[in-house]
Coordinates of C-alpha atoms in Angstrom, one line a residue:
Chain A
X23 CA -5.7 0.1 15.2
X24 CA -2.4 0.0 15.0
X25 CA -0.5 1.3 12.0
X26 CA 3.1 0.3 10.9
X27 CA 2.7 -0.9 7.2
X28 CA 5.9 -2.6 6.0
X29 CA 7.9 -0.5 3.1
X30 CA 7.8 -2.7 0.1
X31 CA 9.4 0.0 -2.1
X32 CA 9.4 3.9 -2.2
X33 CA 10.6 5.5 -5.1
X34 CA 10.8 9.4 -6.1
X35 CA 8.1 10.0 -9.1
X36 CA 7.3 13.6 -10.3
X37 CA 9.0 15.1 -7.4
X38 CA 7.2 12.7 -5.0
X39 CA 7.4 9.6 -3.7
X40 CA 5.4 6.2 -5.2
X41 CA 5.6 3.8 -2.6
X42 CA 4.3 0.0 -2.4
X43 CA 3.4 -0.9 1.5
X44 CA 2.5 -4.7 3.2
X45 CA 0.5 -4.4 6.4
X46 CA -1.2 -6.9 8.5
X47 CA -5.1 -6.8 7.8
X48 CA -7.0 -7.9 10.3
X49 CA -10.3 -7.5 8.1
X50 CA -8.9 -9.9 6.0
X51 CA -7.3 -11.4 8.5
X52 CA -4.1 -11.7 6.3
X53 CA -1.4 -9.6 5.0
X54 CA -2.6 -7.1 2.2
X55 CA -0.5 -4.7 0.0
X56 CA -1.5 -1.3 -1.1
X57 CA 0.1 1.9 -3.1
X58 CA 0.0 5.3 -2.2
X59 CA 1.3 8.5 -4.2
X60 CA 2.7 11.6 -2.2
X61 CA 2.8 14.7 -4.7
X62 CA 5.4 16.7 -3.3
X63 CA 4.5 19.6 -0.9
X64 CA 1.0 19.0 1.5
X65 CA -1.5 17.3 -0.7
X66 CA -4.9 19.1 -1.5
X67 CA -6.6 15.6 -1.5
X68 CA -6.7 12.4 -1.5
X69 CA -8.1 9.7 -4.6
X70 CA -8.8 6.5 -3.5
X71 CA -8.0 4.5 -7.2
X72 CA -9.8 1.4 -7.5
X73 CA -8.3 -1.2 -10.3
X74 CA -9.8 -4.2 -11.8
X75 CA -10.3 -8.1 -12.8
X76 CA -7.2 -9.9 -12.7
X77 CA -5.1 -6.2 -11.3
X78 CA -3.3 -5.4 -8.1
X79 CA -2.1 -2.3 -6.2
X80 CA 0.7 -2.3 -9.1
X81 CA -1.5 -1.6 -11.5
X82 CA -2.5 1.9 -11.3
X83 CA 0.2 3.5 -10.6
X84 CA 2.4 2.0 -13.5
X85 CA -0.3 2.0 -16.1
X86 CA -2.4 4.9 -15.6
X87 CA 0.1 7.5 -16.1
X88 CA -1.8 9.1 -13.1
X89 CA 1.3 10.9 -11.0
X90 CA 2.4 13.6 -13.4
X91 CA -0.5 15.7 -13.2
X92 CA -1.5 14.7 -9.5
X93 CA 1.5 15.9 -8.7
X94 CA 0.9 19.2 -9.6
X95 CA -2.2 19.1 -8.9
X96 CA -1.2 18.3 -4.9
X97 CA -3.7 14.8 -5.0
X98 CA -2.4 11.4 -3.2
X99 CA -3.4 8.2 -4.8
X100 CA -4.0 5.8 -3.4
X101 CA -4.7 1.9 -4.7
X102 CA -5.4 -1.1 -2.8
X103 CA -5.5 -5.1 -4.0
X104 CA -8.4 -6.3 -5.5
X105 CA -8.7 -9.4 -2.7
X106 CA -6.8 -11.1 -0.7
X107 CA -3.6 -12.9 -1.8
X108 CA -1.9 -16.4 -0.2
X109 CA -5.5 -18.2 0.4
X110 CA -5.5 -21.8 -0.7
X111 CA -9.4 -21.9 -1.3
X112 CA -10.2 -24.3 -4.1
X113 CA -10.8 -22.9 -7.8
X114 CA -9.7 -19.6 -6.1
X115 CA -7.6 -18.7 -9.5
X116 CA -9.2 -20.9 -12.0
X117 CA -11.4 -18.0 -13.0
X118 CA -9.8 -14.7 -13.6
X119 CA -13.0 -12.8 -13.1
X120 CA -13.5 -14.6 -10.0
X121 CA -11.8 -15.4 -6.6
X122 CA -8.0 -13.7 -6.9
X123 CA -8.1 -10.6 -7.8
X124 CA -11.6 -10.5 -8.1
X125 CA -12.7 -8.9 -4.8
X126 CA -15.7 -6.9 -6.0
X127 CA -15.0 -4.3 -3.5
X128 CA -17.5 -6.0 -1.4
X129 CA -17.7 -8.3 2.4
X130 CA -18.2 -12.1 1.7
X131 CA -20.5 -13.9 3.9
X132 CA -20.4 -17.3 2.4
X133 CA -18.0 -19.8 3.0
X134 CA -15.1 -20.8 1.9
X135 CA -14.5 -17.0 1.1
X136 CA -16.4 -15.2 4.1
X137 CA -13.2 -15.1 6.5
X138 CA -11.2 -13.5 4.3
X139 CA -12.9 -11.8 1.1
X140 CA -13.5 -8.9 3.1
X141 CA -12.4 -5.3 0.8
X142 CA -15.2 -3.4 1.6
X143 CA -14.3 -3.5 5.2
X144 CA -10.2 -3.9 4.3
X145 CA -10.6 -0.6 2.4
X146 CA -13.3 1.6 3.7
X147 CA -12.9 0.5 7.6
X148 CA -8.9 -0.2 7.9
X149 CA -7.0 1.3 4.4
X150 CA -8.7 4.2 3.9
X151 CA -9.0 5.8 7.5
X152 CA -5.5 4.9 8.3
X153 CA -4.1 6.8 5.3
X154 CA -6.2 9.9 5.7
X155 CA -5.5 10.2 9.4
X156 CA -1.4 9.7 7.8
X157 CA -1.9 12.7 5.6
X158 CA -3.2 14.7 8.0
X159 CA -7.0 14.3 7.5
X160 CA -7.5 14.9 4.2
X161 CA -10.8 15.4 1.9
X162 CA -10.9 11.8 -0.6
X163 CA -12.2 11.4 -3.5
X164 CA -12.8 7.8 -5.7
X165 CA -12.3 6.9 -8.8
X166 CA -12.5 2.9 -10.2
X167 CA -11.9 1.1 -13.3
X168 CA -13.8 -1.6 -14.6
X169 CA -14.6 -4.2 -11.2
X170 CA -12.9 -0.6 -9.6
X171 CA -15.3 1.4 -11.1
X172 CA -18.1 -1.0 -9.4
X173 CA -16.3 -0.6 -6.9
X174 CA -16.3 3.5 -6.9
X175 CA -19.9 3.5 -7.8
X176 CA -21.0 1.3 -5.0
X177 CA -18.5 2.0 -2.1
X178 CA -19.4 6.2 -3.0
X179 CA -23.0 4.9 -2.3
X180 CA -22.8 2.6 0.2
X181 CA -20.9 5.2 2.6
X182 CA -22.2 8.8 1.9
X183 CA -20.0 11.4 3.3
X184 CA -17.2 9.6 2.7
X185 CA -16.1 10.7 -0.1
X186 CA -15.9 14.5 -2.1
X187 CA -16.6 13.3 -5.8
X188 CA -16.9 10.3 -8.3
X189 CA -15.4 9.4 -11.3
X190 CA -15.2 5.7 -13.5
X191 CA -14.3 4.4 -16.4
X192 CA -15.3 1.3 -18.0
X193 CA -17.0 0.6 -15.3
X194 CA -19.2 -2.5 -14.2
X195 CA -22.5 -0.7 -13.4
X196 CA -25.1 -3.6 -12.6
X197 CA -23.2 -6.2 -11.1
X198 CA -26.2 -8.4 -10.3
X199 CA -27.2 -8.3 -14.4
X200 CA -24.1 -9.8 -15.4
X201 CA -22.0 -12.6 -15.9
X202 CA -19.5 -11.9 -13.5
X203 CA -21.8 -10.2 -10.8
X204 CA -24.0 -13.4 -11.7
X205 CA -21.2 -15.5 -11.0
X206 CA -19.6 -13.5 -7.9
X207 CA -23.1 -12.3 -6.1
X208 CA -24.3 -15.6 -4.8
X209 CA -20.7 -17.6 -4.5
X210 CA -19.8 -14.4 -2.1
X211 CA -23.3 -13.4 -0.3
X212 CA -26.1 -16.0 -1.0
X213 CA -29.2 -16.9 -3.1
X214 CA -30.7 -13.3 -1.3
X215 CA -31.0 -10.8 -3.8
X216 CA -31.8 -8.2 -1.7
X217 CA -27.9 -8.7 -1.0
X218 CA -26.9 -8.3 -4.4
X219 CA -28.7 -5.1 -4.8
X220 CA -26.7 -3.5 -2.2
X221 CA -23.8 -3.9 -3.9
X222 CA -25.3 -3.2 -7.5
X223 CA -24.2 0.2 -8.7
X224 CA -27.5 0.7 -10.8
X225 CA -30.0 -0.3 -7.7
X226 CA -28.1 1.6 -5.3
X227 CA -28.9 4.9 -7.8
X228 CA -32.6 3.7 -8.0
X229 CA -32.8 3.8 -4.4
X230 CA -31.1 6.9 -4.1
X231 CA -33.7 9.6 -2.4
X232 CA -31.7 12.7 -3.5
X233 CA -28.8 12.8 -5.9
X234 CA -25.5 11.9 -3.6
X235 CA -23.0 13.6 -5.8
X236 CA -25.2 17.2 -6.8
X237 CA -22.0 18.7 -8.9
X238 CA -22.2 15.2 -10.9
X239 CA -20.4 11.8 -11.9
X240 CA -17.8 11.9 -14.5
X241 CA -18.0 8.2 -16.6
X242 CA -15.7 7.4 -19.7
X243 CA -16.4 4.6 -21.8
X244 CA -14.3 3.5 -24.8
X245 CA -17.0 2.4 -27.9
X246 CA -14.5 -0.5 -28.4
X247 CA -14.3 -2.2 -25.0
X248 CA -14.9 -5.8 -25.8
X249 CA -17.1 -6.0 -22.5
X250 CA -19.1 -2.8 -22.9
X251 CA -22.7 -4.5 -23.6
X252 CA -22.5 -8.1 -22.1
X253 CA -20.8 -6.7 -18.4
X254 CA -20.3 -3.5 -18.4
X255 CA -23.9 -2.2 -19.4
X256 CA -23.6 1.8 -18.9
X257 CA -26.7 2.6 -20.0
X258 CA -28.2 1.1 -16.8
X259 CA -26.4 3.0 -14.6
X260 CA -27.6 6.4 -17.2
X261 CA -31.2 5.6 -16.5
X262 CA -30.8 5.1 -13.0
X263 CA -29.2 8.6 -12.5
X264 CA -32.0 9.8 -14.9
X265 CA -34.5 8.3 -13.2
X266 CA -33.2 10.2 -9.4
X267 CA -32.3 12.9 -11.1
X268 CA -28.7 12.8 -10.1
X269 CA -25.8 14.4 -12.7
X270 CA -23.8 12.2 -14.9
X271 CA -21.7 13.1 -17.5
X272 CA -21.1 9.8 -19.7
X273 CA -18.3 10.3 -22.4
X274 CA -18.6 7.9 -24.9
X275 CA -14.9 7.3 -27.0
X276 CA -15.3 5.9 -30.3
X277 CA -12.4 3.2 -30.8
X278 CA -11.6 3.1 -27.8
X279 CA -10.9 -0.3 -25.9
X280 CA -10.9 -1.3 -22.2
X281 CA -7.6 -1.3 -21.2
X282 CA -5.0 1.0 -19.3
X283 CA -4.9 2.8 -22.7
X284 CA -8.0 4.0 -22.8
X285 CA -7.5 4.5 -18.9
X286 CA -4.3 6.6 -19.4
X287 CA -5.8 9.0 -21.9
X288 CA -8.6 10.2 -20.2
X289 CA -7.1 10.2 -16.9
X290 CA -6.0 13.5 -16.8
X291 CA -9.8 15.0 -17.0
X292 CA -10.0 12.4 -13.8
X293 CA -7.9 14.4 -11.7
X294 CA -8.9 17.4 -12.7
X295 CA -12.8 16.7 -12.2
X296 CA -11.8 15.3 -8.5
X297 CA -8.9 18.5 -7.8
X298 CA -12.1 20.9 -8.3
X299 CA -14.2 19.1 -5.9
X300 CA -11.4 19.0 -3.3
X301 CA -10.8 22.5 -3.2
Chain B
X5 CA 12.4 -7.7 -47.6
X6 CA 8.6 -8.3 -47.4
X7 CA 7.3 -6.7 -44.3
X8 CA 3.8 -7.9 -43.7
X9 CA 3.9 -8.1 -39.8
X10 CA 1.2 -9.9 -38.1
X11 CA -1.0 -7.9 -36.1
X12 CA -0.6 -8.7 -31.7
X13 CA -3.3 -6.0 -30.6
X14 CA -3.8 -2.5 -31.4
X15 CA -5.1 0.0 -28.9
X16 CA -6.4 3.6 -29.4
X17 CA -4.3 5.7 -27.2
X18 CA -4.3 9.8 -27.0
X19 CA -6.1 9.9 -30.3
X20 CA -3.4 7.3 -31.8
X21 CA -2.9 4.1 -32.0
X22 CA -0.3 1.5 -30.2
X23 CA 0.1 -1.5 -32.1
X24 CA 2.3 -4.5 -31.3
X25 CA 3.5 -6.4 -34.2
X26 CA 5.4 -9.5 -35.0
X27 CA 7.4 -11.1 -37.9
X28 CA 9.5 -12.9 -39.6
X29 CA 12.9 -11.9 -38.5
X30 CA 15.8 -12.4 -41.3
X31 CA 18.2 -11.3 -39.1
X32 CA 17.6 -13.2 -36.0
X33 CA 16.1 -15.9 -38.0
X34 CA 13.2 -16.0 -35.4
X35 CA 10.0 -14.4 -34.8
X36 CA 10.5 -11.6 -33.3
X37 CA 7.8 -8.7 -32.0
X38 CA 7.9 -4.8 -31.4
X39 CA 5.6 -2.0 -30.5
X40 CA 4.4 1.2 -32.5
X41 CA 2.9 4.2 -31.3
X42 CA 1.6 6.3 -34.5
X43 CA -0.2 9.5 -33.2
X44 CA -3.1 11.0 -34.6
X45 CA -2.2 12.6 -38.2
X46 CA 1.0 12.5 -40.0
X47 CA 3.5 12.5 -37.7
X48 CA 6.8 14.9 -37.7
X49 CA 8.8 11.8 -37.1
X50 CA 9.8 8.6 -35.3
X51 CA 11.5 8.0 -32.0
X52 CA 13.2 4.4 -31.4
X53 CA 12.5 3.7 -27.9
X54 CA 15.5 1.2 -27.2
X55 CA 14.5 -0.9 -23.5
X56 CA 16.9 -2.2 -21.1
X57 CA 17.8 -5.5 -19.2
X58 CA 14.7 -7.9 -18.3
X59 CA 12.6 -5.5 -20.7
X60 CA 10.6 -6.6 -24.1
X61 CA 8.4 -4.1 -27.0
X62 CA 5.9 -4.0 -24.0
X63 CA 8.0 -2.0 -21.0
X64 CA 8.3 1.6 -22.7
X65 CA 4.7 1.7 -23.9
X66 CA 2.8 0.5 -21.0
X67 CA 5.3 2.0 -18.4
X68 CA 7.1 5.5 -20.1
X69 CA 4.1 7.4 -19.9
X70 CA 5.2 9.0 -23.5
X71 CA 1.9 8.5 -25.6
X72 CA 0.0 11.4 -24.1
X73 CA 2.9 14.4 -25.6
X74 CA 3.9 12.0 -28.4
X75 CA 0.3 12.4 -29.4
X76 CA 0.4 16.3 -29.1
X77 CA 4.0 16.7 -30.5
X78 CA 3.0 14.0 -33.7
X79 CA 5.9 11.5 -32.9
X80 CA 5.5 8.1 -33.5
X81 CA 7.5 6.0 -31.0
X82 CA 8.6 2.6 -32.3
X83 CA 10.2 0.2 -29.7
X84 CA 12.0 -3.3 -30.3
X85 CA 12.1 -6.1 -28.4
X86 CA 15.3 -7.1 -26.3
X87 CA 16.7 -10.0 -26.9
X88 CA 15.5 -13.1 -29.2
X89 CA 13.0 -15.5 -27.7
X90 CA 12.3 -18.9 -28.4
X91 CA 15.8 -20.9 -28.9
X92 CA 16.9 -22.8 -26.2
X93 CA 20.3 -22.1 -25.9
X94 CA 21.5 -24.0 -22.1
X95 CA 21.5 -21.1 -19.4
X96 CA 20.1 -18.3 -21.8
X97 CA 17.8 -17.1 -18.8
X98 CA 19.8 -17.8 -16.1
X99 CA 21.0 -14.1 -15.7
X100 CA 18.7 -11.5 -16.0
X101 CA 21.6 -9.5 -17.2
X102 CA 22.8 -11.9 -19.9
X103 CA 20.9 -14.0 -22.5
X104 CA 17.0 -13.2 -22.9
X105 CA 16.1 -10.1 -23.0
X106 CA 19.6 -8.8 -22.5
X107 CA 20.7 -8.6 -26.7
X108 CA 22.8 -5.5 -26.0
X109 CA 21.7 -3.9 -29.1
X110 CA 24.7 -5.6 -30.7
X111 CA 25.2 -8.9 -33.8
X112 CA 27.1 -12.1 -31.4
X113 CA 29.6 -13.5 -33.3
X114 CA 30.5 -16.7 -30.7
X115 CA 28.4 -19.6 -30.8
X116 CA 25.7 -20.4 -29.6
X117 CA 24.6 -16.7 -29.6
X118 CA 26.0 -16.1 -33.4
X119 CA 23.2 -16.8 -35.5
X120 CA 19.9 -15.8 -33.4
X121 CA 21.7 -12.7 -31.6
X122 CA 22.1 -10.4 -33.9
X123 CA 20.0 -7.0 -32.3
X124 CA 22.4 -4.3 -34.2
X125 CA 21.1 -6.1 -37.6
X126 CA 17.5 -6.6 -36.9
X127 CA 17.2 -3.1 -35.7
X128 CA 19.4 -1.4 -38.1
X129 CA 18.7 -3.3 -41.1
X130 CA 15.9 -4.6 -40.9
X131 CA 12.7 -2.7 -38.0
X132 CA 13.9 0.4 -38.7
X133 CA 13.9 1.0 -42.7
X134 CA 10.6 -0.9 -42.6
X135 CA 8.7 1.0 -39.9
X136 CA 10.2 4.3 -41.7
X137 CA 8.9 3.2 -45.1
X138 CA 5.5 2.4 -43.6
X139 CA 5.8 5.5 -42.3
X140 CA 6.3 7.6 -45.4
X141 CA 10.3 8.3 -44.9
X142 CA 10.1 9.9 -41.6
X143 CA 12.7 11.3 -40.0
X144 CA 14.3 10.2 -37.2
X145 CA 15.6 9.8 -33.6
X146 CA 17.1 7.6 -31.2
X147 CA 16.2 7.3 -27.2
X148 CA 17.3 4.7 -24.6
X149 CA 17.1 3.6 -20.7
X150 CA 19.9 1.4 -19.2
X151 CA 21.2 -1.0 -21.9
X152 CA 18.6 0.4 -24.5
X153 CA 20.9 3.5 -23.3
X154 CA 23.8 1.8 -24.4
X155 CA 22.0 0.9 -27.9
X156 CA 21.4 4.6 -28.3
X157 CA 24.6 5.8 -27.6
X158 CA 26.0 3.0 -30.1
X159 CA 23.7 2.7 -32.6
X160 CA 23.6 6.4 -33.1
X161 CA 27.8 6.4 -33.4
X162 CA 28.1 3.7 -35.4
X163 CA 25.1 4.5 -37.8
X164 CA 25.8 8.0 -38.6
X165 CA 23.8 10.2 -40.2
X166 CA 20.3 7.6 -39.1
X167 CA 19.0 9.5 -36.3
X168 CA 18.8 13.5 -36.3
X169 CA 19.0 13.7 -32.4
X170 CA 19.9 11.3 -29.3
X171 CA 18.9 11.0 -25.8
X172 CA 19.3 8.7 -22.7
X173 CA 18.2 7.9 -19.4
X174 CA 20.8 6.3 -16.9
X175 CA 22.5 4.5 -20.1
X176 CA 25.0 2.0 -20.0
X177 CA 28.0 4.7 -20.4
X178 CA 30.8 2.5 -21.5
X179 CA 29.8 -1.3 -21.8
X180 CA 33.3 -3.1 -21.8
X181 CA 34.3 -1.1 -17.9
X182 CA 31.5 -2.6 -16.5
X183 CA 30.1 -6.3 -15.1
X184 CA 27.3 -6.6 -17.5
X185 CA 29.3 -5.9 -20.5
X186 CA 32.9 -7.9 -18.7
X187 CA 29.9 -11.2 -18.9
X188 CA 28.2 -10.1 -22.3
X189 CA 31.5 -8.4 -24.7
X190 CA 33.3 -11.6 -24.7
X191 CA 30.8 -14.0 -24.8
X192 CA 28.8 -12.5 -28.0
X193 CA 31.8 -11.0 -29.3
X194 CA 34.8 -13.1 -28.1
X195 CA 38.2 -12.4 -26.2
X196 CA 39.6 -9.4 -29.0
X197 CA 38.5 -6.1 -26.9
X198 CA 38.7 -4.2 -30.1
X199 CA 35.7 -6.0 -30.8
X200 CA 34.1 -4.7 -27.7
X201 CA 35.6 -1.1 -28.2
X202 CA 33.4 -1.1 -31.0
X203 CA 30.3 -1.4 -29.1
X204 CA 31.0 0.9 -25.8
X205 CA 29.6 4.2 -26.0
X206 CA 32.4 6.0 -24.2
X207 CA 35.3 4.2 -26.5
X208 CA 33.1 5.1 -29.5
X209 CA 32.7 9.0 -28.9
X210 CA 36.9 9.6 -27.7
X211 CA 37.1 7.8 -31.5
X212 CA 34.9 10.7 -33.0
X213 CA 36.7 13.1 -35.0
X214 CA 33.9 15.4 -34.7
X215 CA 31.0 15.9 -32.6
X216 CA 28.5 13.5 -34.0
X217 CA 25.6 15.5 -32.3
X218 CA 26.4 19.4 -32.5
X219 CA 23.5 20.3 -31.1
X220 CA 23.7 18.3 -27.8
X221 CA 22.9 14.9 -26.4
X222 CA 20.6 14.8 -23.7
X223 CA 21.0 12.2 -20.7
X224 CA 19.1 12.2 -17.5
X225 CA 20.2 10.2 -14.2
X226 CA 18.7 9.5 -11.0
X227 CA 21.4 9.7 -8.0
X228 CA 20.0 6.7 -6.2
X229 CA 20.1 4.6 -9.0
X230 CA 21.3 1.4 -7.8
X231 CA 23.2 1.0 -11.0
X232 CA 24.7 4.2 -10.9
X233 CA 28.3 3.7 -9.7
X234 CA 29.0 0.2 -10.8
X235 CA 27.5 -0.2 -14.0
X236 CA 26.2 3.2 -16.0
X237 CA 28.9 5.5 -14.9
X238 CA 27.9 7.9 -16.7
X239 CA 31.2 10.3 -16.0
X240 CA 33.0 7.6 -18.2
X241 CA 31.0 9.5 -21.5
X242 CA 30.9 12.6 -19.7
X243 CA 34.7 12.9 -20.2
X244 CA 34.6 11.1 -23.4
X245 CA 31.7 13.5 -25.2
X246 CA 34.4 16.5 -23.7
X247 CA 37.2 15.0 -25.0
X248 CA 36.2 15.5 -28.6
X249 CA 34.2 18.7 -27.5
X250 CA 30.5 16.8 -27.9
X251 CA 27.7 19.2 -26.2
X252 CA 26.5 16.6 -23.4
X253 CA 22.9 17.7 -21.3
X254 CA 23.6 15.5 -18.3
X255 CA 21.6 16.5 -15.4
X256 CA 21.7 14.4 -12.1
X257 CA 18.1 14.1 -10.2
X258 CA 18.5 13.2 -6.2
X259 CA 16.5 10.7 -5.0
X260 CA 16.0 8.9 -8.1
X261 CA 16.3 5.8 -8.9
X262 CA 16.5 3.7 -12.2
X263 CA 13.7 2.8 -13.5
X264 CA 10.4 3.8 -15.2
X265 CA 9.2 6.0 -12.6
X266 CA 11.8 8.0 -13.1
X267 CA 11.8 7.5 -16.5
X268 CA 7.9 8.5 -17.1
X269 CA 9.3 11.7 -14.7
X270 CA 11.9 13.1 -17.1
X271 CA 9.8 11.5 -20.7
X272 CA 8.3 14.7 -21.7
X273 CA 11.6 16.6 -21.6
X274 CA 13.2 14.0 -24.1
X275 CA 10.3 14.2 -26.2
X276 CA 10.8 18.0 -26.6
X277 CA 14.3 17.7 -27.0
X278 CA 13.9 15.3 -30.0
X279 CA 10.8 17.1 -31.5
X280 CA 12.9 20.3 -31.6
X281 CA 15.1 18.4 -33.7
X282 CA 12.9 16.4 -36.0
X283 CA 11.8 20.1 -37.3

């Protein structure tokens, strides 16, 4: 694979550098943007940031408020899209929780979207690798908000090993029990759902034989997020940890909301959860 | 003036809240919106957040990264918008630097800008005293990026005695010497320069006959800002603040640039300078 991402933008953040990059995917099979945050000095790690509905690789790094204390902490960030941009499928933006920005971290195998709704392969197979081998190799970690934290829960799941530790907030953690998993799961991979379950946070815990991440899963939720018990549905996720016996720490935040403001004040706690685990 | 603004959204944040408002501007004669920060507890006092070109009452509070020690220090952080919106005055957003969202922080006097552009007045006269009273008579301060540098440099000169300390981040330094104010001074204010004098930082302090800020002004500056040499120049109020022997902080970053991610890089600093002096 070869690896020459355009520079989009770099600019000096907290004594390091935010940049915004454009590369040719060819899992997508079109060009895809991503951001990545260099503390200064070698980094310790790497946290792959995973953003929502209707987000892009902007997001992140201008809301979260992330880079002062991964910079002296020593983490990268890094953020991808949320799907692939410049399609011209039909109804692909009529639905802001579906199509654009609305990748669900997760391979497509139906048409129109199967050649290029591809992020599980764009990020784990093509980003991913590519920016740990340009950092020198370094130990990754995930965290996801909302469809990210799906995203975290499932890709963390999906590809043990991969990553050091796991952290969400507000995230999805059933896709296939509701509306937008319900919605998404057969337009992108079929009536089977067998299919859905693989990419359903919740089941993948149920199936879990042994608890993947032993030191434990750090999950915020704000008591005030207007999607907490129609889409976002923590308590499955809970009893599916129970139930495997695997270590979640669930913070419930009275008042708090969805958004990057909730995001932003508990994201310190983020990084400092992930920064242990990467030694 | 009745001040019952209308409620946008409000957002815990770092144990606060941020609100965004809107009302019934006298002074523009237009609805016109603005953001509030109010930490947790009584706060020591408030911060206007002045934003620059292109900016609105959402850019410092979703981008500044300034809730999470605002919160910790008890300042509430009150930001304007930047221009009025709504009238349709032929080629108002034709320059990003002139028109919408480019009100200078200043009352036009030239039509067609006279009677909706009027940014000194509803600021001065009218967001300010109202936010303050809602606020139980708080003391306070004045901050600004770019032209919301300007505002603070001008607002706090020609309003003595309103704001107990003043800080800036790669401000405007002297509006009438550069190409955004050469467009903006004579069409809001007309062709007498004494009239732009008036409203140019630098012109303003060599007019002091005191320092108006004894105990220092604070301004922070990224060296690759790509405003830097044309526009800010802030040397222009560096000689000006020594002229009438005003204690000017300016400290030059390398490798920075000019907006908010060097901003959120040097926030905390101006937060600390301004809570030393709110007591």
């Amino acid at each position: 694979m070869s690896w020459n991402p355009e520079v989009i933008g770099e600019y000096r953040c907290f004594g390091g550098v935010q940049g915004y990059y454009r590369h040719a995917s060819r899992a997508v099979g079109l060009p895809m943007q991503y951001s990545l945050y260099r503390p200064p000095g070698t980094p310790r790690g790497l946290l792959l940031c995973l953003a929502g509905l209707t987000c892009s690789e902007e997001t992140f790094p201008i809301k979260a408020g992330a880079q002062r204390l991964a910079s002296a902490l020593g983490l990268a960030l890094l953020s991808p899209d949320t799907s692939p941009r410049g399609t011209n499928i039909p109804g692909q933006a009529d639905d802001w929780g579906f199509g654009v920005a609305a990748g669900f971290y997760l391979d497509a195998t139906q048409a129109p979207w199967a050649p290029h709704w591809r992020m599980e392969s764009h990020v784990m197979q093509e980003l991913l690798p590519a920016v740990q081998a340009q950092l020198g190799g370094l130990p990754t970690s995930i965290l996801g908000h909302s469809m990210g934290g799906h995203g975290a829960l499932t890709l963390a799941q999906r590809h043990p090993g991969s990553f050091q530790s796991l952290s969400v907030i507000a995230p999805i953690s059933a896709l296939s029990q509701c509306p937008w998993g319900q919605k998404a799961l057969p337009a992108y991979l079929g009536a089977d759902e067998a299919q859905w379950a693989a990419h359903d946070a919740s089941a993948l815990m149920r199936a879990q034989s042994a608890p993947p991440f032993p030191a434990g899963i750090l999950m915020d939720q704000g008591e005030a997020d207007q999607f907490l018990s129609d889409q976002l549905k923590p308590e499955l996720f809970e009893a599916a940890c129970a139930a495997v016996g695997q270590p979640l720490t669930l913070r419930r935040h009275a008042g708090y909301g969805h958004g990057y403001y909730f995001v932003s004040t508990v994201i310190d706690d983020h990084l400092r959860h992930h920064a242990a685990a990467l030694g």
